[in-house]
Amino acid sequence: MSASTDFLLAIEDLTVSFDGFKAVEDLSMYIDKNELRVIIGPNGAGKTTLLDLICGKTKSSSGSIKFKNSELTKLAEHEIVRTGVGRKFQTPSIYENLTVYENLEVSYPEGRSVFGSLFFQSDDKVRDTVLQIAEDIQLLDALDTEAAVLSHGQKQWLEIGMLLMQDPELLMLDEPVAGMSAKERDETAELLNRICQNRSVIVIEHDMEFVKKIARKVTVLHQGKILAEGDMDKVQNDEKVIEVYLGH
Ligand code: ADP
Ligand code: MG
């Protein structure tokens, strides 16, 4: 078998130390093309820090993050976005005073003119992309709605849509269903199952009912290290996982 080049993302021996405290320690993890990976683990396990490291918000102390042919540990955040990595933070960063359509439109990568995104002249290609993604995120009927009046769940979906406008090969979502209603959670599970058809997705989530609806392979983090990895069944029945996480 050839080396890690077949993986979309290959993380090897990754460590980050904050004043001597290792939030992520000697972590190795491999994500396939078109894979949906769920990461679970107790508070403080290092899940968000791992995403921060991949997207370049936090710089590693040692180790490697290879994405396609790029070594991400050597790149700045905006360069990492350009390689095809999109990351959603826990609180949505949408433009409240713009419509759903406008929020999606300004997120189109070539849509930013030198005058700033609001002066952008729309064309058919952008419009088609906006409509397709609005359908994927279930906001086709709300295109002219101001983002401010959307429900909490719809705002989260809009931000996912804004990331999809950049067509990332790797999309990372940190606790996407936090604060959502049961119905919105179900709809988000369906949304993720739809959008992972042609890209890889990493999802951090605490809600186990939601995780069960989307999970293929699950990685359990604990104290900056991988405690267990495998399908839902394997992870749920793992003694160590039950002890530090699921048992609570
Ligand atoms: P999780 O997302 O799994 O709940 P985090 O990745 O947010 O965990 O945090 C992991 C640990 O690293 C925590 O103990 C947290 O306090 C610590 N940590 C995270 N970021 C920093 C930072 N910038 N400086 C110092 N400590 C940090
Ligand atoms: Mg977190």
Coordinates of C-alpha atoms and ligand atoms in Angstrom, one line a residue:
M1 CA 0.0 0.0 0.0
S2 CA 1.3 3.5 -0.8
A3 CA 1.8 6.1 1.8
S4 CA -0.7 8.7 3.1
T5 CA -1.1 10.3 -0.3
D6 CA -4.4 8.5 -0.9
F7 CA -6.0 10.4 2.0
L8 CA -7.6 13.8 1.5
L9 CA -6.3 14.8 4.9
A10 CA -3.5 13.1 6.8
I11 CA -2.7 14.3 10.3
E12 CA 0.5 12.9 11.8
D13 CA 2.0 13.2 15.3
L14 CA 0.3 16.5 15.8
T15 CA 0.9 18.4 19.0
V16 CA 0.0 21.8 20.3
S17 CA 1.2 23.0 23.6
F18 CA -0.3 26.1 25.4
D19 CA 2.2 27.1 28.1
G20 CA 3.2 23.5 28.5
F21 CA -0.3 22.1 28.5
K22 CA -0.8 19.8 25.5
A23 CA -4.3 20.3 24.2
V24 CA -3.6 18.0 21.3
E25 CA -0.8 15.4 21.7
D26 CA 0.9 13.2 19.1
L27 CA -2.4 12.8 17.3
S28 CA -2.6 10.9 14.0
M29 CA -5.8 10.8 12.0
Y30 CA -6.6 10.1 8.3
I31 CA -9.7 11.3 6.4
D32 CA -10.7 9.8 3.1
K33 CA -12.0 11.7 0.1
N34 CA -15.8 12.0 0.5
E35 CA -15.7 10.7 4.0
L36 CA -18.0 12.0 6.8
R37 CA -16.1 11.7 10.1
V38 CA -17.7 12.5 13.4
I39 CA -15.5 13.5 16.4
I40 CA -16.9 13.2 19.9
G41 CA -15.4 13.4 23.3
P42 CA -15.8 15.1 26.7
N43 CA -15.4 18.9 27.2
G44 CA -11.8 20.0 26.9
A45 CA -10.8 16.9 24.9
G46 CA -9.2 19.1 22.3
K47 CA -11.9 18.8 19.6
T48 CA -12.2 22.5 18.8
T49 CA -8.4 22.9 19.0
L50 CA -8.0 20.2 16.4
L51 CA -10.2 22.1 14.0
D52 CA -8.3 25.3 14.9
L53 CA -5.1 23.6 13.9
I54 CA -6.4 22.3 10.6
C55 CA -7.8 25.7 9.6
G56 CA -4.7 27.5 10.7
K57 CA -6.3 29.6 13.5
T58 CA -3.9 27.9 15.9
K59 CA -0.3 27.0 15.0
S60 CA 0.9 23.5 15.9
S61 CA 4.0 22.9 18.1
S62 CA 5.0 19.9 16.1
G63 CA 3.6 17.3 13.6
S64 CA 2.1 17.5 10.2
I65 CA -1.3 18.2 8.6
K66 CA -1.2 17.2 4.9
F67 CA -4.2 18.2 2.8
K68 CA -3.9 17.0 -0.8
N69 CA -0.5 18.2 -1.6
S70 CA -0.3 21.0 0.9
E71 CA 1.3 21.0 4.3
L72 CA -1.2 23.1 6.2
T73 CA 1.0 23.7 9.2
K74 CA 3.1 26.0 7.0
L75 CA 0.2 28.0 5.6
A76 CA -1.7 31.1 6.8
E77 CA -5.4 30.9 7.4
H78 CA -6.5 32.5 4.2
E79 CA -4.1 30.3 2.2
I80 CA -5.7 27.2 3.8
V81 CA -9.1 28.4 2.8
R82 CA -7.8 28.6 -0.8
T83 CA -6.6 25.0 -0.7
G84 CA -10.3 24.0 -0.2
V85 CA -10.8 23.8 3.6
G86 CA -14.0 25.5 5.0
R87 CA -14.7 25.7 8.6
K88 CA -17.9 26.7 10.5
F89 CA -17.5 28.1 14.0
Q90 CA -19.9 27.5 16.8
T91 CA -21.6 30.9 16.5
P92 CA -22.9 31.8 13.0
S93 CA -21.2 34.7 11.2
I94 CA -23.9 35.7 8.7
Y95 CA -24.7 39.2 7.6
E96 CA -27.9 39.8 9.5
N97 CA -29.0 42.8 7.4
L98 CA -28.6 41.0 4.1
T99 CA -31.1 38.6 2.6
V100 CA -30.5 34.9 2.3
Y101 CA -29.8 35.3 -1.4
E102 CA -27.3 38.1 -0.7
N103 CA -25.5 36.2 2.0
L104 CA -24.9 33.3 -0.4
E105 CA -24.0 35.6 -3.3
V106 CA -21.3 37.5 -1.4
S107 CA -19.8 34.1 -0.3
Y108 CA -19.1 33.1 -3.9
P109 CA -15.2 33.1 -4.1
E110 CA -14.9 35.0 -7.3
G111 CA -17.7 37.3 -6.3
R112 CA -15.6 39.8 -4.5
S113 CA -14.7 42.8 -6.6
V114 CA -11.9 45.3 -5.6
F115 CA -14.7 47.5 -4.2
G116 CA -15.8 44.7 -1.8
S117 CA -18.4 42.1 -2.2
L118 CA -21.5 44.3 -2.1
F119 CA -20.6 45.9 -5.4
F120 CA -20.4 42.5 -7.1
Q121 CA -22.4 42.1 -10.3
S122 CA -24.2 38.8 -10.3
D123 CA -24.1 36.5 -13.3
D124 CA -25.9 33.3 -14.3
K125 CA -23.3 31.0 -12.9
V126 CA -23.4 32.6 -9.4
R127 CA -27.2 32.7 -9.5
D128 CA -27.4 29.0 -10.4
T129 CA -25.0 28.1 -7.6
V130 CA -27.0 30.2 -5.1
L131 CA -30.2 28.5 -6.1
Q132 CA -28.7 25.0 -5.9
I133 CA -27.2 25.7 -2.5
A134 CA -30.4 27.4 -1.2
E135 CA -32.2 24.2 -2.1
D136 CA -29.6 22.0 -0.3
I137 CA -30.0 24.1 2.9
Q138 CA -33.8 24.3 2.7
L139 CA -33.9 28.0 2.3
L140 CA -35.1 28.3 -1.3
D141 CA -38.4 29.7 -0.1
A142 CA -36.6 32.3 2.0
L143 CA -34.2 33.8 -0.6
D144 CA -35.6 37.4 -0.1
T145 CA -35.8 37.1 3.7
E146 CA -33.5 39.2 5.8
A147 CA -31.1 36.9 7.6
A148 CA -31.9 38.6 10.9
V149 CA -35.4 37.1 11.1
L150 CA -34.4 33.5 10.3
S151 CA -34.8 30.9 13.1
H152 CA -31.6 29.9 14.9
G153 CA -31.5 26.7 12.9
Q154 CA -32.0 28.5 9.6
K155 CA -29.1 30.8 10.5
Q156 CA -26.9 27.8 11.1
W157 CA -27.9 26.3 7.7
L158 CA -27.3 29.6 6.0
E159 CA -23.8 29.7 7.3
I160 CA -23.2 26.1 6.1
G161 CA -24.6 27.3 2.7
M162 CA -22.1 30.2 2.7
L163 CA -19.3 27.8 3.2
L164 CA -20.7 25.5 0.4
M165 CA -20.6 28.5 -2.0
Q166 CA -16.8 28.1 -1.9
D167 CA -17.2 24.4 -2.8
P168 CA -14.7 23.2 -0.2
E169 CA -13.3 19.7 -0.5
L170 CA -13.2 19.5 3.3
L171 CA -15.9 21.1 5.4
M172 CA -15.5 21.2 9.2
L173 CA -18.5 21.9 11.5
D174 CA -18.1 22.5 15.2
E175 CA -21.3 21.5 17.1
P176 CA -23.7 22.4 14.3
V177 CA -26.9 21.4 16.1
A178 CA -26.3 23.1 19.5
G179 CA -29.4 25.1 20.4
M180 CA -31.5 23.6 17.7
S181 CA -35.0 22.1 18.1
A182 CA -35.5 18.4 17.6
K183 CA -37.0 19.0 14.2
E184 CA -34.1 21.2 13.1
R185 CA -31.7 18.5 14.3
D186 CA -33.3 15.9 12.2
E187 CA -33.3 18.3 9.2
T188 CA -29.6 19.1 9.8
A189 CA -28.8 15.3 9.8
E190 CA -30.5 15.0 6.4
L191 CA -28.7 18.2 5.2
L192 CA -25.3 16.7 6.1
N193 CA -26.1 13.4 4.5
R194 CA -26.9 15.4 1.3
I195 CA -23.9 17.7 1.3
C196 CA -21.3 15.0 2.0
Q197 CA -22.0 13.3 -1.3
N198 CA -19.0 15.0 -3.1
R199 CA -16.8 16.4 -0.3
S200 CA -15.3 15.3 3.0
V201 CA -16.9 16.5 6.2
I202 CA -15.7 16.6 9.8
V203 CA -18.4 17.1 12.4
I204 CA -17.8 17.7 16.1
E205 CA -21.0 16.9 18.0
H206 CA -22.2 16.1 21.5
D207 CA -25.7 15.1 20.7
M208 CA -25.6 11.3 20.4
E209 CA -29.0 11.0 18.9
F210 CA -27.8 13.3 16.1
V211 CA -24.5 11.5 15.8
K212 CA -26.3 8.2 15.3
K213 CA -28.1 9.6 12.4
I214 CA -25.0 10.7 10.4
A215 CA -22.1 8.6 11.8
R216 CA -20.1 6.3 9.7
K217 CA -16.7 6.3 11.3
V218 CA -16.4 8.0 14.7
T219 CA -13.2 9.3 16.4
V220 CA -13.3 9.7 20.2
L221 CA -10.9 12.3 21.6
H222 CA -9.9 12.4 25.2
Q223 CA -7.1 14.6 26.7
G224 CA -5.8 15.5 23.3
K225 CA -5.5 11.9 22.1
I226 CA -7.5 9.4 20.3
L227 CA -9.3 7.1 22.8
A228 CA -11.2 5.0 20.2
E229 CA -12.0 5.0 16.5
G230 CA -14.5 2.9 14.5
D231 CA -18.2 2.6 13.7
M232 CA -20.9 3.7 16.1
D233 CA -21.4 0.2 17.4
K234 CA -17.7 -0.3 18.2
V235 CA -17.3 3.1 19.8
Q236 CA -20.4 2.8 21.9
N237 CA -19.4 -0.5 23.4
D238 CA -15.8 0.5 24.1
E239 CA -15.1 0.2 27.8
K240 CA -12.8 3.3 27.9
V241 CA -15.3 5.4 25.9
I242 CA -18.2 4.5 28.3
E243 CA -16.0 5.3 31.3
V244 CA -14.8 8.8 30.2
Y245 CA -17.7 9.9 28.0
L246 CA -20.8 8.0 27.3
G247 CA -21.4 6.8 30.8
H248 CA -22.0 10.3 32.1
Ligands
ADP1 P1 -13.2 20.7 23.3 O1 -13.6 21.5 22.0 O2 -13.0 19.3 23.0 O3 -14.2 20.9 24.4 P2 -11.0 22.5 23.3 O4 -10.2 22.2 22.1 O5 -11.8 23.8 23.2 O6 -11.8 21.3 23.8 O7 -9.9 22.7 24.5 C1 -9.0 21.7 24.9 C2 -8.2 22.2 26.0 O8 -7.2 23.2 25.6 C3 -9.0 22.9 27.1 O9 -8.4 22.5 28.4 C4 -8.8 24.4 26.9 O10 -8.9 25.1 28.0 C5 -7.4 24.4 26.3 N1 -7.2 25.5 25.3 C6 -7.8 25.6 24.1 N2 -7.4 26.7 23.5 C7 -6.5 27.3 24.3 C8 -5.6 28.5 24.2 N3 -5.7 29.3 23.1 N4 -4.8 28.7 25.2 C9 -4.8 28.0 26.3 N5 -5.5 26.8 26.4 C10 -6.3 26.5 25.5
MG2 MG -15.3 22.6 21.5

